PDB file of C-alpha atoms in Angstrom:
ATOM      1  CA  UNK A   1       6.743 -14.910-112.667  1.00  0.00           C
ATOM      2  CA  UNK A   2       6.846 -18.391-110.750  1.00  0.00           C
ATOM      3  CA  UNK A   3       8.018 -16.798-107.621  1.00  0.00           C
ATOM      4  CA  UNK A   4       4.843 -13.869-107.888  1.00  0.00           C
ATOM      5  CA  UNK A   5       2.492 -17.352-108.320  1.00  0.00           C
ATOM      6  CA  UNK A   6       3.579 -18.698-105.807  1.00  0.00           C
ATOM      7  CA  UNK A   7       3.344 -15.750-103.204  1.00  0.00           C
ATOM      8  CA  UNK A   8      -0.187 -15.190-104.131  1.00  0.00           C
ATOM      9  CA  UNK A   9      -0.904 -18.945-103.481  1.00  0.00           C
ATOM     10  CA  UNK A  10       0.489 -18.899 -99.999  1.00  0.00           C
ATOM     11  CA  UNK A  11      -1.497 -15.625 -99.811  1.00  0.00           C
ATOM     12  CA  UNK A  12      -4.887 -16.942-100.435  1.00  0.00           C
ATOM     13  CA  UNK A  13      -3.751 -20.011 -98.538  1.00  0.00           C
ATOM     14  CA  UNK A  14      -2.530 -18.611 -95.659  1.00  0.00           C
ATOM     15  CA  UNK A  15      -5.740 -15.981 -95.754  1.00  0.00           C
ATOM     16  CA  UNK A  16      -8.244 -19.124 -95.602  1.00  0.00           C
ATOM     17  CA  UNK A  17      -6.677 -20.549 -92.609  1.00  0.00           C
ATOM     18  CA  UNK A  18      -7.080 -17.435 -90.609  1.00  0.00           C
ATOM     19  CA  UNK A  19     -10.723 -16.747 -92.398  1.00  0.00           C
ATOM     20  CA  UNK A  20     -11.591 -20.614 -90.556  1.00  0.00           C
ATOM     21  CA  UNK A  21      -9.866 -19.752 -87.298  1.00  0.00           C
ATOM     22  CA  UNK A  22     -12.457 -17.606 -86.069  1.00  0.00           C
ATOM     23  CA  UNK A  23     -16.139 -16.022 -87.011  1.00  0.00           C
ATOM     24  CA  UNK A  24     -16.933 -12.650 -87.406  1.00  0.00           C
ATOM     25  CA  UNK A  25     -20.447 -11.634 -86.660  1.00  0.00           C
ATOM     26  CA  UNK A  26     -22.232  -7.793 -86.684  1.00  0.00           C
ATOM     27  CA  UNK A  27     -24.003  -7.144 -84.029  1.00  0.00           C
ATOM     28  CA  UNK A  28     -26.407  -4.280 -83.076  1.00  0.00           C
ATOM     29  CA  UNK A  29     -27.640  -3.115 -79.653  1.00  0.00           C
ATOM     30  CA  UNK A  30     -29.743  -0.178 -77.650  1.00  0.00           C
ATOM     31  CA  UNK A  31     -28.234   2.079 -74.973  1.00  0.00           C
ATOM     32  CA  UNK A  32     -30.180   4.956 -74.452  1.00  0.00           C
ATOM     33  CA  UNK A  33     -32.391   5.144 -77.148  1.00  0.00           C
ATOM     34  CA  UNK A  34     -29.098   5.199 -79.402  1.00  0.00           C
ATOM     35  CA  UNK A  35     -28.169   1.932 -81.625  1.00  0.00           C
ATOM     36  CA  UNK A  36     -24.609   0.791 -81.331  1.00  0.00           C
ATOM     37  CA  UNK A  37     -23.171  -1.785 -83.838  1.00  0.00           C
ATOM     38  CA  UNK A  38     -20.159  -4.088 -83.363  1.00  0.00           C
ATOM     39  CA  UNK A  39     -18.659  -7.454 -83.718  1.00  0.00           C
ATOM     40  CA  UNK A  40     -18.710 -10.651 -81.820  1.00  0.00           C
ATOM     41  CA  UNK A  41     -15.246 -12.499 -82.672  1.00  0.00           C
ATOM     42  CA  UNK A  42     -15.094 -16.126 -82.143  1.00  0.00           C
ATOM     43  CA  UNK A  43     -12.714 -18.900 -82.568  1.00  0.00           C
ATOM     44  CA  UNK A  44     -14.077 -22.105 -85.036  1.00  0.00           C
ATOM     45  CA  UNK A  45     -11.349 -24.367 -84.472  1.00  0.00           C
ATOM     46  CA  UNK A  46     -11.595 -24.656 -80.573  1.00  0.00           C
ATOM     47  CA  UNK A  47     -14.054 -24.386 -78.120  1.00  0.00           C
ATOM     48  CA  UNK A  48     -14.480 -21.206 -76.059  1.00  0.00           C
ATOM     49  CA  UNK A  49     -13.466 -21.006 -72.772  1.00  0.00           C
ATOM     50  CA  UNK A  50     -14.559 -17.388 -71.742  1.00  0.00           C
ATOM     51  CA  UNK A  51     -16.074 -14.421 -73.555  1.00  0.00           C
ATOM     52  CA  UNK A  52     -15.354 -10.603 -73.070  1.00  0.00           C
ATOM     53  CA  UNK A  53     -16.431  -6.748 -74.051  1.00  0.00           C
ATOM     54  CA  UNK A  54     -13.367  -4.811 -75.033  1.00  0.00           C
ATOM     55  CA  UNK A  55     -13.953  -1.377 -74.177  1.00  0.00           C
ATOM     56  CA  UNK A  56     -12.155   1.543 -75.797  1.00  0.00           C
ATOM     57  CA  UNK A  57      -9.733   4.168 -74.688  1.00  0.00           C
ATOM     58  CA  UNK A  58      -9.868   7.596 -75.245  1.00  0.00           C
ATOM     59  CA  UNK A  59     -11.131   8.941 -78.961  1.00  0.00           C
ATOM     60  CA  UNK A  60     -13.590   8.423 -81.448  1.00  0.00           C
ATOM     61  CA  UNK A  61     -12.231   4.772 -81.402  1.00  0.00           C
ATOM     62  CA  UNK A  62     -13.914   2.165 -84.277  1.00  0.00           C
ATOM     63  CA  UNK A  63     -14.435  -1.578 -83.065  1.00  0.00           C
ATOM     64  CA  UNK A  64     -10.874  -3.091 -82.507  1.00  0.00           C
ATOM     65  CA  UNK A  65     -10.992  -6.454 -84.879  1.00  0.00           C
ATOM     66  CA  UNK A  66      -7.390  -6.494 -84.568  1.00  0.00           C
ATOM     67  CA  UNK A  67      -7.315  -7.728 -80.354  1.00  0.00           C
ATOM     68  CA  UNK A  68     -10.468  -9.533 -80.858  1.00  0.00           C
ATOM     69  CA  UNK A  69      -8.799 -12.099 -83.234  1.00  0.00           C
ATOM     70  CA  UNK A  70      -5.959 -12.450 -80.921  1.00  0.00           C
ATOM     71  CA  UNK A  71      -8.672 -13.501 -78.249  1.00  0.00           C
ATOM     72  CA  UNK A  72     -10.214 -15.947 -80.341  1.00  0.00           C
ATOM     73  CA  UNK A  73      -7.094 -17.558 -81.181  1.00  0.00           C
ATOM     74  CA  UNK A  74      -6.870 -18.207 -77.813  1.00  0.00           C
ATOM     75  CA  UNK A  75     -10.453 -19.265 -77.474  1.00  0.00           C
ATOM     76  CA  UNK A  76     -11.966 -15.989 -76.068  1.00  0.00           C
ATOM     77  CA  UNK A  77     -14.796 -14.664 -77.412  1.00  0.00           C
ATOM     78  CA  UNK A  78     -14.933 -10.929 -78.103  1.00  0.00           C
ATOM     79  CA  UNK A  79     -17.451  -8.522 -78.260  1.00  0.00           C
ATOM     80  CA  UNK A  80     -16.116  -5.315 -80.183  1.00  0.00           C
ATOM     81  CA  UNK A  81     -18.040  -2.263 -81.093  1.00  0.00           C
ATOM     82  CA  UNK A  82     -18.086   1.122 -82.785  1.00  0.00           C
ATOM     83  CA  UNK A  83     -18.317   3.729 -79.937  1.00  0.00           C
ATOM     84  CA  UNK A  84     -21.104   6.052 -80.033  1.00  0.00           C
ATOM     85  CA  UNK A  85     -21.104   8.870 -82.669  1.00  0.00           C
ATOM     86  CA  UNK A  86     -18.405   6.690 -84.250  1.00  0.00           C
ATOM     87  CA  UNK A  87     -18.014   4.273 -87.150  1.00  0.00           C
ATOM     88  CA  UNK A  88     -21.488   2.469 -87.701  1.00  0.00           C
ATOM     89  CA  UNK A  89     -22.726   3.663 -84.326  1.00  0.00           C
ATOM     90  CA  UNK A  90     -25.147   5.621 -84.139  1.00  0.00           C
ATOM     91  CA  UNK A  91     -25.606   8.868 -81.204  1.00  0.00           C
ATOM     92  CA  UNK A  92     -22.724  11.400 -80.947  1.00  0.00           C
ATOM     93  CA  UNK A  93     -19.147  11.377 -79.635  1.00  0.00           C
ATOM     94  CA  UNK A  94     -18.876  13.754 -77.114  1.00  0.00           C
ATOM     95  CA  UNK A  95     -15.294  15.579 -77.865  1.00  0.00           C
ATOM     96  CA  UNK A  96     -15.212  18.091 -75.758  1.00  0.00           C
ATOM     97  CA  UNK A  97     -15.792  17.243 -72.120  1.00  0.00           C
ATOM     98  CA  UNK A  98     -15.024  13.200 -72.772  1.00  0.00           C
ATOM     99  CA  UNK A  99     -14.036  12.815 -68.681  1.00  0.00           C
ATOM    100  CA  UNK A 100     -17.044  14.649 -67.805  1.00  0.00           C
ATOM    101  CA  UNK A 101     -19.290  12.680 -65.136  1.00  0.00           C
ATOM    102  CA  UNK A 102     -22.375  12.885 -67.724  1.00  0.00           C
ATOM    103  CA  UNK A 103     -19.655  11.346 -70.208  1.00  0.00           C
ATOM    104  CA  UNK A 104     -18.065   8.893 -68.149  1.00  0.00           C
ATOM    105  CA  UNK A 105     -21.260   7.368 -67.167  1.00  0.00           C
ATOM    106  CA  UNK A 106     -22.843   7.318 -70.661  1.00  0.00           C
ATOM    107  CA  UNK A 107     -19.782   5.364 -71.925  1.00  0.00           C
ATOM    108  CA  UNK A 108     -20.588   2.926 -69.460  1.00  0.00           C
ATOM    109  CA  UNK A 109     -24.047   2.386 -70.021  1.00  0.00           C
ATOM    110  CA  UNK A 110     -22.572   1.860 -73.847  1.00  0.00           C
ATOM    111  CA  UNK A 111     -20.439  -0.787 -72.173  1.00  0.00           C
ATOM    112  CA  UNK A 112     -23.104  -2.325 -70.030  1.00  0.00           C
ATOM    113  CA  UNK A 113     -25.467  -2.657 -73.071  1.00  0.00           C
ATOM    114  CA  UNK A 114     -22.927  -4.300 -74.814  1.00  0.00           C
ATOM    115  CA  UNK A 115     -22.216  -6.887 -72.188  1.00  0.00           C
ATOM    116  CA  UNK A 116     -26.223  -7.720 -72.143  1.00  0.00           C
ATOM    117  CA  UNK A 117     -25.657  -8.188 -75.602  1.00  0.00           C
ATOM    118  CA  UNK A 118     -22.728 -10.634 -75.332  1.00  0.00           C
ATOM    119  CA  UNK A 119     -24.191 -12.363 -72.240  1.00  0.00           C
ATOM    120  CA  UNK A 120     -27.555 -13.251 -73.834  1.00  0.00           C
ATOM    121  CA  UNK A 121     -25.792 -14.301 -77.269  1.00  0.00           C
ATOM    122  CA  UNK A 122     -26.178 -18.269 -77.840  1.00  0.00           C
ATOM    123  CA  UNK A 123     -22.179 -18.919 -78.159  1.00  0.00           C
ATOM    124  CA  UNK A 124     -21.220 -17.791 -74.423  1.00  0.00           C
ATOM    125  CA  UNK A 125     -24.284 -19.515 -72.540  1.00  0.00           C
ATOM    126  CA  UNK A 126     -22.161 -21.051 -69.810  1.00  0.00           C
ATOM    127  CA  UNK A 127     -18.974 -19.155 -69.997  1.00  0.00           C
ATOM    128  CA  UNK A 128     -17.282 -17.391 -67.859  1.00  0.00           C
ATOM    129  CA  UNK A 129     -17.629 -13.205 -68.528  1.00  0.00           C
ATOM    130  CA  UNK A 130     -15.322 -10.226 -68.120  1.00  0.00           C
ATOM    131  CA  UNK A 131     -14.468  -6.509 -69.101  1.00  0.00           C
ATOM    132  CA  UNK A 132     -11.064  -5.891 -70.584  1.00  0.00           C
ATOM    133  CA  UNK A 133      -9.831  -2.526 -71.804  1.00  0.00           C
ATOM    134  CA  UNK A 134      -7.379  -0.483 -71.989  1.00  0.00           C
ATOM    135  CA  UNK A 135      -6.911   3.383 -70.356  1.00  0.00           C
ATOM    136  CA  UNK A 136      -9.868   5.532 -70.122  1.00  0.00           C
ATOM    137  CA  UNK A 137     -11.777   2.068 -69.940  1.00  0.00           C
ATOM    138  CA  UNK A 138     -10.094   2.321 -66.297  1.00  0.00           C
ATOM    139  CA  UNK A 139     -12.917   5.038 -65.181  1.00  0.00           C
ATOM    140  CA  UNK A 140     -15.451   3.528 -67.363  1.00  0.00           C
ATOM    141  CA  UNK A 141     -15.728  -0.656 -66.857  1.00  0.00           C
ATOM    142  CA  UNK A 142     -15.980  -0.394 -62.976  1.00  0.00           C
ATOM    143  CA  UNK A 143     -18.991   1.832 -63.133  1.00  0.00           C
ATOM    144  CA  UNK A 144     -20.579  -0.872 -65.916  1.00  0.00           C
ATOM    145  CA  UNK A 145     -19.452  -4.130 -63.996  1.00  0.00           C
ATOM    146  CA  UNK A 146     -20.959  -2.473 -60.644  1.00  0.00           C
ATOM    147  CA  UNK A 147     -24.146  -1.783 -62.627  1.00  0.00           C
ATOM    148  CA  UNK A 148     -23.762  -5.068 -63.915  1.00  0.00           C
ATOM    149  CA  UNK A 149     -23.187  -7.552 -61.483  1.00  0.00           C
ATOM    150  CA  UNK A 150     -23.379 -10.964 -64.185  1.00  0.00           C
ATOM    151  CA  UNK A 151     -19.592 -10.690 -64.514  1.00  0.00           C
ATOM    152  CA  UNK A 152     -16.634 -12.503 -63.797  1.00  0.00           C
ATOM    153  CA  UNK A 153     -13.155 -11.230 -64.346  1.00  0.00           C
ATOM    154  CA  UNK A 154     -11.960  -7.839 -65.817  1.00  0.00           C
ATOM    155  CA  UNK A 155      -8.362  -7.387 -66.886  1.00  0.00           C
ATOM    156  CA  UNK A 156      -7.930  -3.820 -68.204  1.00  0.00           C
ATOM    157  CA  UNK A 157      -4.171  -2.193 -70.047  1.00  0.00           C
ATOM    158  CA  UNK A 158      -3.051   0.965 -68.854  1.00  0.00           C
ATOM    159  CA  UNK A 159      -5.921   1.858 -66.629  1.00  0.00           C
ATOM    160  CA  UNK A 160      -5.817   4.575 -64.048  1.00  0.00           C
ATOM    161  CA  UNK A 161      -6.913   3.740 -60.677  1.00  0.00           C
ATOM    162  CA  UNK A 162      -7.153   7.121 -59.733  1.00  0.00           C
ATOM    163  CA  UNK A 163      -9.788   9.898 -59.974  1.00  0.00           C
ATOM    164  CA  UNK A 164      -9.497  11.867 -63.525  1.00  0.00           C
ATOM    165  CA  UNK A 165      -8.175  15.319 -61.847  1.00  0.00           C
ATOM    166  CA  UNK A 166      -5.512  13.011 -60.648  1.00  0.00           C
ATOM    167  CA  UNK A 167      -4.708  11.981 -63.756  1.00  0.00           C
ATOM    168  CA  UNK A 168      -5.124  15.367 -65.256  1.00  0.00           C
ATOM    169  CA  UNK A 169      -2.395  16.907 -62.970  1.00  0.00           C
ATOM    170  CA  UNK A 170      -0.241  14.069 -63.602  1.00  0.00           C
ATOM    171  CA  UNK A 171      -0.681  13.852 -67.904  1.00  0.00           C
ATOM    172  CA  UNK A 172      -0.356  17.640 -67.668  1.00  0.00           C
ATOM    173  CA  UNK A 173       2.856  17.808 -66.164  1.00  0.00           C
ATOM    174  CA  UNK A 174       4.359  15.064 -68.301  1.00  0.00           C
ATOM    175  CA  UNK A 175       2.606  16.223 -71.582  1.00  0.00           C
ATOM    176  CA  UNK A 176       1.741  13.010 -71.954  1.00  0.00           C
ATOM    177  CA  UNK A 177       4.854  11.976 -72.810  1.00  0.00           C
ATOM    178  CA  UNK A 178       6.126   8.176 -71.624  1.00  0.00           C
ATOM    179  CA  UNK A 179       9.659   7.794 -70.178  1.00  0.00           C
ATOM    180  CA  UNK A 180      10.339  11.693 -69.460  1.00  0.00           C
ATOM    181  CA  UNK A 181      13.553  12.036 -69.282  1.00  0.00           C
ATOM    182  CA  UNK A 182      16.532  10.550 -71.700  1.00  0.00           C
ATOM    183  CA  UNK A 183      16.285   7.840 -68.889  1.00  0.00           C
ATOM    184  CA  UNK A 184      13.090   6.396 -69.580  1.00  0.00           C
ATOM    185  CA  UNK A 185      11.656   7.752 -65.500  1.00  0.00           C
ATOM    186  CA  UNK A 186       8.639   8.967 -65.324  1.00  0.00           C
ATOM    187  CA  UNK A 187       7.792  11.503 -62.004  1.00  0.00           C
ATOM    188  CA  UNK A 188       5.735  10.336 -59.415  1.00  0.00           C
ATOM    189  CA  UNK A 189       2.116  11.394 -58.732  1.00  0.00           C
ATOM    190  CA  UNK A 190       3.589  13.430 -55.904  1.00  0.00           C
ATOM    191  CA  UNK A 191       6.556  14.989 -57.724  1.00  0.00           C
ATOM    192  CA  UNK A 192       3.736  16.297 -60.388  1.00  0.00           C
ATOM    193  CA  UNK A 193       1.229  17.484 -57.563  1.00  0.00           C
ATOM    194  CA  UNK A 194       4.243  19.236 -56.001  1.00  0.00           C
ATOM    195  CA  UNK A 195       5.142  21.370 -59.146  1.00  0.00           C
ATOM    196  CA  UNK A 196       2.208  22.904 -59.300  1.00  0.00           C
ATOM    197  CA  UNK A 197       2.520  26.737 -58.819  1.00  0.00           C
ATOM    198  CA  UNK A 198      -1.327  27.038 -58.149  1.00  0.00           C
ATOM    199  CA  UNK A 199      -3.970  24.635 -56.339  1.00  0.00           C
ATOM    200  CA  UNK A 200      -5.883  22.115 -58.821  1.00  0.00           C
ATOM    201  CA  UNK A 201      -9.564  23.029 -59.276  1.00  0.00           C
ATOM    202  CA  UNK A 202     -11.671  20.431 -60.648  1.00  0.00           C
ATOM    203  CA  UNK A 203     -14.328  22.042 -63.235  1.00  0.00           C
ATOM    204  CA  UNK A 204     -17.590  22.315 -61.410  1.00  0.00           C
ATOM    205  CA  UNK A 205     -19.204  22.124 -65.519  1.00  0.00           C
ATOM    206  CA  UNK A 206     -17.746  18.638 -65.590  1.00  0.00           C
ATOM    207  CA  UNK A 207     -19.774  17.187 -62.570  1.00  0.00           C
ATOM    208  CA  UNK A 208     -18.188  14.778 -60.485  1.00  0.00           C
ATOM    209  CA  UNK A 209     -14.860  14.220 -60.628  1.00  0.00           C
ATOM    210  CA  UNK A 210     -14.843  10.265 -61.453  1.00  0.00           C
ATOM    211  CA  UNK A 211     -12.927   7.860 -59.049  1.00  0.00           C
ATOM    212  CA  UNK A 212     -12.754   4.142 -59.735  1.00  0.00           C
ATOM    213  CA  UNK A 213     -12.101   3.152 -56.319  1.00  0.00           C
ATOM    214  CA  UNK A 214     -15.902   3.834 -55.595  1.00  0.00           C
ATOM    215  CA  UNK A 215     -16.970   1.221 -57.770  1.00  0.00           C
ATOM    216  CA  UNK A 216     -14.123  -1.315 -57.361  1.00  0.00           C
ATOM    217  CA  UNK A 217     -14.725  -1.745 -53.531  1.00  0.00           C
ATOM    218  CA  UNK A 218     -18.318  -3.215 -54.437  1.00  0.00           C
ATOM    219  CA  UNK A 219     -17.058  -5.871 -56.495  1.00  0.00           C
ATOM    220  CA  UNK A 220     -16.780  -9.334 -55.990  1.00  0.00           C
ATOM    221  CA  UNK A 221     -14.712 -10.914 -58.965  1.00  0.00           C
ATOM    222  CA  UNK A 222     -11.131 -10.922 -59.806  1.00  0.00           C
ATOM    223  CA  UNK A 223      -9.478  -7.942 -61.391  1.00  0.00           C
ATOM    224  CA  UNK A 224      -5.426  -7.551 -63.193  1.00  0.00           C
ATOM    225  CA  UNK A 225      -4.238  -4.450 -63.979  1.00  0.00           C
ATOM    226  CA  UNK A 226      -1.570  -4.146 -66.816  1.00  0.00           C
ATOM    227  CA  UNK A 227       1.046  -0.927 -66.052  1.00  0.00           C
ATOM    228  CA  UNK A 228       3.993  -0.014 -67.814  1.00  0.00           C
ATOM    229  CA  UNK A 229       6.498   1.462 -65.719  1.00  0.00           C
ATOM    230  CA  UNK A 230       7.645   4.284 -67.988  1.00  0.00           C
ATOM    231  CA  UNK A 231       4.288   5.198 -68.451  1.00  0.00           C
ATOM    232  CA  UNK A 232       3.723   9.428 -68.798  1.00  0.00           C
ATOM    233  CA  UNK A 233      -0.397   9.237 -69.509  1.00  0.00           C
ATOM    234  CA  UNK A 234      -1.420   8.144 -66.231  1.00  0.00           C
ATOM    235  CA  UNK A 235       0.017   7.983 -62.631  1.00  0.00           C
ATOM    236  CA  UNK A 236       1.001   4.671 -62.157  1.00  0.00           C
ATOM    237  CA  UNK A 237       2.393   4.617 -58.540  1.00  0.00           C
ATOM    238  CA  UNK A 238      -0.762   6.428 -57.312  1.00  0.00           C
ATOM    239  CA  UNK A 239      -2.662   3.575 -59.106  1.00  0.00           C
ATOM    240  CA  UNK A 240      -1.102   0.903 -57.680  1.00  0.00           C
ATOM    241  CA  UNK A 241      -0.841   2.271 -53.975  1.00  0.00           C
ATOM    242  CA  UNK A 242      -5.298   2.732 -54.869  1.00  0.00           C
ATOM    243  CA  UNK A 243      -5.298  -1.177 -55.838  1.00  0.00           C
ATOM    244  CA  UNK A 244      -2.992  -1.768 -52.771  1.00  0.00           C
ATOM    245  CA  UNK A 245      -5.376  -0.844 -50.543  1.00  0.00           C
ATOM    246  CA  UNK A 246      -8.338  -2.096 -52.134  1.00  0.00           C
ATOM    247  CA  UNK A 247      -6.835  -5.681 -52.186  1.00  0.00           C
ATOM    248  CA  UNK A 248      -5.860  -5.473 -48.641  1.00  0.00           C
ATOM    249  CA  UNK A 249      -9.547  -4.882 -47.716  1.00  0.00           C
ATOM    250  CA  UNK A 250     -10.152  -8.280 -49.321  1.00  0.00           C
ATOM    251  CA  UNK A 251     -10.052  -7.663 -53.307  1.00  0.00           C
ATOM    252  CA  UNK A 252      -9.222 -10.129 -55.594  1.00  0.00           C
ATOM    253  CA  UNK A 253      -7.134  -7.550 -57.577  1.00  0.00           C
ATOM    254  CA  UNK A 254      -3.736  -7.937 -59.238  1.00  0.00           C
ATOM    255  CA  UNK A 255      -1.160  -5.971 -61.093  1.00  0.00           C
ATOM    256  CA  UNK A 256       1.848  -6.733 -63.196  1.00  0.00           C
ATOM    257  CA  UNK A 257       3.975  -3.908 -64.067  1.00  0.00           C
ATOM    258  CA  UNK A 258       5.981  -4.013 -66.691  1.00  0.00           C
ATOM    259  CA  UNK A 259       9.077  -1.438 -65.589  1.00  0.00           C
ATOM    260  CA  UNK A 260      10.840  -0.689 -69.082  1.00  0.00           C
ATOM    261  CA  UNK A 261       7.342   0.193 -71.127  1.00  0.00           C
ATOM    262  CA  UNK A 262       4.744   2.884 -71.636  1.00  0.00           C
ATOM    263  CA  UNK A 263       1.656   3.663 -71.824  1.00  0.00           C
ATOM    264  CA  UNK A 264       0.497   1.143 -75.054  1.00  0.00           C
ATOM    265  CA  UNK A 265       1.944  -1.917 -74.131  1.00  0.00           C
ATOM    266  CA  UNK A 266      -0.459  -4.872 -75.425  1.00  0.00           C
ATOM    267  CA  UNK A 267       1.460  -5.812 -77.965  1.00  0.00           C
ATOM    268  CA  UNK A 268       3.850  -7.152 -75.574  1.00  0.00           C
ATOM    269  CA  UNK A 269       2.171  -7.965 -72.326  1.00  0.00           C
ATOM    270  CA  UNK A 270      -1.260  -9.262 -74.272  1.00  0.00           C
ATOM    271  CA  UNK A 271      -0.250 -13.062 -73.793  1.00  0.00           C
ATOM    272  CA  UNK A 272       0.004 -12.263 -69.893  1.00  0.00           C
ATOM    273  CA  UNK A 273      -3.766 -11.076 -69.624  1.00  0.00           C
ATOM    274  CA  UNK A 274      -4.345 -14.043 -71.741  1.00  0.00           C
ATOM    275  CA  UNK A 275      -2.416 -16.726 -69.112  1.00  0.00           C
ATOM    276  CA  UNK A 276      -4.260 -14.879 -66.356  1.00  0.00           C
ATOM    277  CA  UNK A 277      -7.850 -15.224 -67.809  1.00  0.00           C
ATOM    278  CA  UNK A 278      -7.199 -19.146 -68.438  1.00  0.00           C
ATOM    279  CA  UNK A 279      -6.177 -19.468 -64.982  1.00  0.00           C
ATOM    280  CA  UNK A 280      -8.969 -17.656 -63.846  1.00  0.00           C
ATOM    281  CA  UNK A 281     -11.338 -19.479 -65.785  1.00  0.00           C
ATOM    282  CA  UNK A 282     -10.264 -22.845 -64.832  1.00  0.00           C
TER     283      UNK A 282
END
C-alpha cells in the first residue's frame, strides 16, 4: 500500500512539473470562410527563442500536442491545429482526391491562416518564424511560405521534393513499404519509373500535378530537409538531386539523411531539427 502512495505522489508530482513547463492555449482562426481551431504551445520556464506552425501529413490528422511540447521544452513555440473537417475544425476533409491541386492549395491556405495567426499572437512579437512538417506538408508549406513571405526558416520530416505523380509512381511500386527488401534498400526513383509496363498519366480531374520546386526557387530563407534512407513512401534520391539543384542556384537549403531509417523518423532525428533551428536563430 506504501509503495501504490508513493507512485501516485511522484505521479501528481512529476505531472505538475510538466503542467509548469509549458502553456497550452486554444486558438481559433478563418481560412476561407471555414473556422479552424488549434493550440499555441509554449514553454513557461524559459524564454522563447523562435515560434513555428506544424503542419500535418497525410489524413484526417488532429492537432499534434505531443511534438509541440517537445518544442517548447526547447523554447519553441508551436502553433498546432485540427485540420479542416477534422477534430474541432470546422469545413470538410477532402478524402478522396487529398493531392489534388484544388486540395493541395486549400491545405495551404489552412497553413497560411494559421501562421497569421501565430505571427500576430503577443508571445512571438520579435521572434524568429518558420514552417515545420512532416510528408505531405512537403507539397503544402512551400506554396504557404511563398504566399507568405513573413517567414524565416522551415525544417520539414520526410518531405518529398518532387511533384506528387512522382511520388505516386514511386509509393506505388514500393506499396509504401520502408526498407523493401530483407535488406532494408529501398529502389531508386528510376528503378520504379523503369518497371512500369505502361506510361504514367497524371489525372487531368486532379488539376495540376503539384511540384515544390516551383515554390522553393522563390524563397529567400533557410530550409533542412529530414530523409530517412530506407524510406518506401517517397523518393528520396529524386528529392535530394531536386534540393541539389535548387541550392546550387543559391538556396539556403539543407538535408540530413539518416541512411538506416524510414519514412517516420522524428522520434529519433527531432533533436537535429531542433540544433538546426537554434543555430539558425542565433
Amino acid at each position: 500500500m506504501t509503495i501504490r502512495l508513493l507512485f501516485f505522489a511522484l505521479v501528481l508530482i512529476n505531472g505538475n512539473i510538466d503542467a509548469a513547463e509549458f502553456s497550452i492555449e486554444t486558438i481559433e482562426f478563418q481560412s476561407r470562410q471555414v473556422r479552424l481551431t488549434g493550440s499555441i504551445v509554449a514553454p513557461t520556464k524559459r524564454s522563447p527563442i523562435a515560434a513555428v506552425v506544424f503542419v500535418h501529413g497525410s489524413g484526417p490528422q488532429k492537432r499534434n500536442l505531443y511534438w509541440a511540447k517537445r518544442f517548447a521544452d526547447n523554447g519553441i513555440i508551436t502553433l498546432v491545429y485540427d485540420k479542416r473537417g477534422v477534430g474541432e475544425s470546422g469545413g470538410v476533409y477532402e478524402s478522396q482526391q487529398s493531392v489534388s491541386e484544388k486540395n493541395i492549395n486549400l491545405l495551404a491556405d489552412d497553413a497560411l491562416a494559421a501562421f497569421e495567426a501565430l505571427r500576430k499572437h503577443p508571445t512571438t512579437q520579435g521572434l524568429a518564424l518558420g514552417y515545420t512538417g512532416i510528408s505531405q506538408a512537403g507539397w503544402i508549406v512551400p506554396i504557404a511560405a511563398e504566399k507568405s513571405g513573413q517567414l524565416d526558416f522551415i525544417a520539414l520530416w520526410s518531405a518529398p521534393v518532387c511533384k506528387v505523380s512522382e511520388e505516386d509512381i514511386f509509393s506505388r511500386y514500393t506499396a509504401d513499404r520502408d526498407g523493401v527488401d530483407a535488406g532494408g534498400r529501398v529502389p531508386s526513383f528510376q528503378e520504379a519509373l523503369n518497371a512500369r509496363t505502361e506510361k504514367y498519366r497524371w489525372p487531368k480531374f486532379l488539376g495540376k500535378d503539384s511540384n515544390p520546386s516551383d515554390h522553393l526557387q522563390h524563397l529567400d530563407v533557410p530550409g533542412l530537409w529530414i530523409f530517412g534512407g530506407r524510406d518506401g513512401s517517397i523518393p528520396v534520391d529524386l528529392s535530394i538531386q531536386r534540393l541539389d539543384r535548387l541550392s546550387e542556384a543559391g538556396h539556403e537549403y539543407e538535408y540530413i539523411l539518416y541512411s538506416h531509417l524510414g519514412h517516420n523518423n522524428m522520434p529519433k532525428t527531432f533533436e537535429s531539427v531542433v540544433s538546426w533551428i537554434k543555430r539558425i536563430v542565433h
